[in-house]
Amino acid sequence: MKNAAEQLARLLPGFPTGRPKDWVSTTERLGTELPSDYKEFIDLRGGGYVDGYLYVLEPDCANRSCDLVGNVEERTEAFDYLWDSSEEKPAELREPGARFIPWASTDNGEFIYWLAKPGQDPDDWTIVINEARGDWYEYLDMGFARFLRSALTGEIRSEILSDHYFPTTPHTFEPFQAFSESQ
């Protein structure tokens, strides 16, 4: 995993600005471990704004809208409301304990999740992209670093994410510390 996270980190410009996170506390608050490539990337680079389009969330981010745990709570509440009132719950979530854990959002309002299933190793979770304001989902059988690296290099294309704005050439990465300071 370390190789995938390092390759992804090298693909994005700038210097390592990550700070080791309290993953034990994050695990306790979420009730689950997170994928190792995601944790390695966050410790190395931190969360940030990629190509002026995609926000890679991080735990304990000073900007609540970019905080991983805060987004898990907000998205869980929003989905509970939707699935109780208007939208049908995706079949992939009907297994007891299965859930979506958001790890990125976009300027357009799309979210990228992990499909977390009970007893499944977090490194084997599926990537799920959800359109903004709708019930269209794309499922990709790959991890965090492989997905993001493949999306940035054009190896894979999402039908949901905007190919007009993402990815860009050259790539950009604005760490949340710098992003928060410029607002």
Short mmCIF file of N, CA and C in Angstrom, two decimals, residues 7 11 140 142 145-158 167 171:
data_model
loop_
_atom_site.label_atom_id
_atom_site.label_comp_id
_atom_site.label_asym_id
_atom_site.label_seq_id
_atom_site.Cartn_x
_atom_site.Cartn_y
_atom_site.Cartn_z
N GLN A 7 3.18 6.97 -4.68
CA GLN A 7 3.05 7.31 -6.09
C GLN A 7 2.01 8.41 -6.28
N LEU A 11 2.58 12.35 -7.65
CA LEU A 11 1.84 12.84 -8.82
C LEU A 11 1.32 14.26 -8.60
N LEU A 140 -16.49 1.06 -8.14
CA LEU A 140 -15.19 0.70 -8.70
C LEU A 140 -14.45 -0.17 -7.71
N MET A 142 -11.57 -0.92 -6.46
CA MET A 142 -10.18 -0.50 -6.26
C MET A 142 -10.11 0.36 -5.01
N ALA A 145 -5.87 5.06 -3.20
CA ALA A 145 -4.73 5.58 -3.95
C ALA A 145 -4.79 5.17 -5.42
N ARG A 146 -5.14 3.93 -5.67
CA ARG A 146 -5.23 3.48 -7.07
C ARG A 146 -6.32 4.26 -7.82
N PHE A 147 -7.46 4.44 -7.19
CA PHE A 147 -8.54 5.19 -7.84
C PHE A 147 -8.10 6.62 -8.15
N LEU A 148 -7.59 7.33 -7.15
CA LEU A 148 -7.27 8.73 -7.36
C LEU A 148 -6.13 8.87 -8.36
N ARG A 149 -5.12 8.04 -8.26
CA ARG A 149 -4.01 8.07 -9.24
C ARG A 149 -4.53 7.78 -10.64
N SER A 150 -5.39 6.78 -10.78
CA SER A 150 -5.93 6.41 -12.09
C SER A 150 -6.84 7.50 -12.66
N ALA A 151 -7.59 8.17 -11.80
CA ALA A 151 -8.44 9.27 -12.25
C ALA A 151 -7.59 10.46 -12.71
N LEU A 152 -6.51 10.73 -11.98
CA LEU A 152 -5.65 11.85 -12.32
C LEU A 152 -4.86 11.62 -13.61
N THR A 153 -4.49 10.37 -13.88
CA THR A 153 -3.72 10.07 -15.09
C THR A 153 -4.61 9.80 -16.30
N GLY A 154 -5.92 9.71 -16.08
CA GLY A 154 -6.85 9.43 -17.18
C GLY A 154 -6.99 7.95 -17.48
N GLU A 155 -6.36 7.11 -16.67
CA GLU A 155 -6.47 5.66 -16.86
C GLU A 155 -7.91 5.20 -16.73
N ILE A 156 -8.65 5.83 -15.82
CA ILE A 156 -10.09 5.57 -15.69
C ILE A 156 -10.83 6.89 -15.81
N ARG A 157 -12.07 6.82 -16.26
CA ARG A 157 -12.93 7.98 -16.37
C ARG A 157 -14.25 7.66 -15.70
N SER A 158 -14.69 8.58 -14.89
CA SER A 158 -15.99 8.44 -14.24
C SER A 158 -17.04 9.10 -15.12
N PRO A 167 -9.59 15.52 -14.61
CA PRO A 167 -8.41 16.15 -14.02
C PRO A 167 -7.91 17.32 -14.87
N HIS A 171 -1.43 19.11 -12.74
CA HIS A 171 -2.23 18.88 -11.54
C HIS A 171 -1.92 19.95 -10.50
#
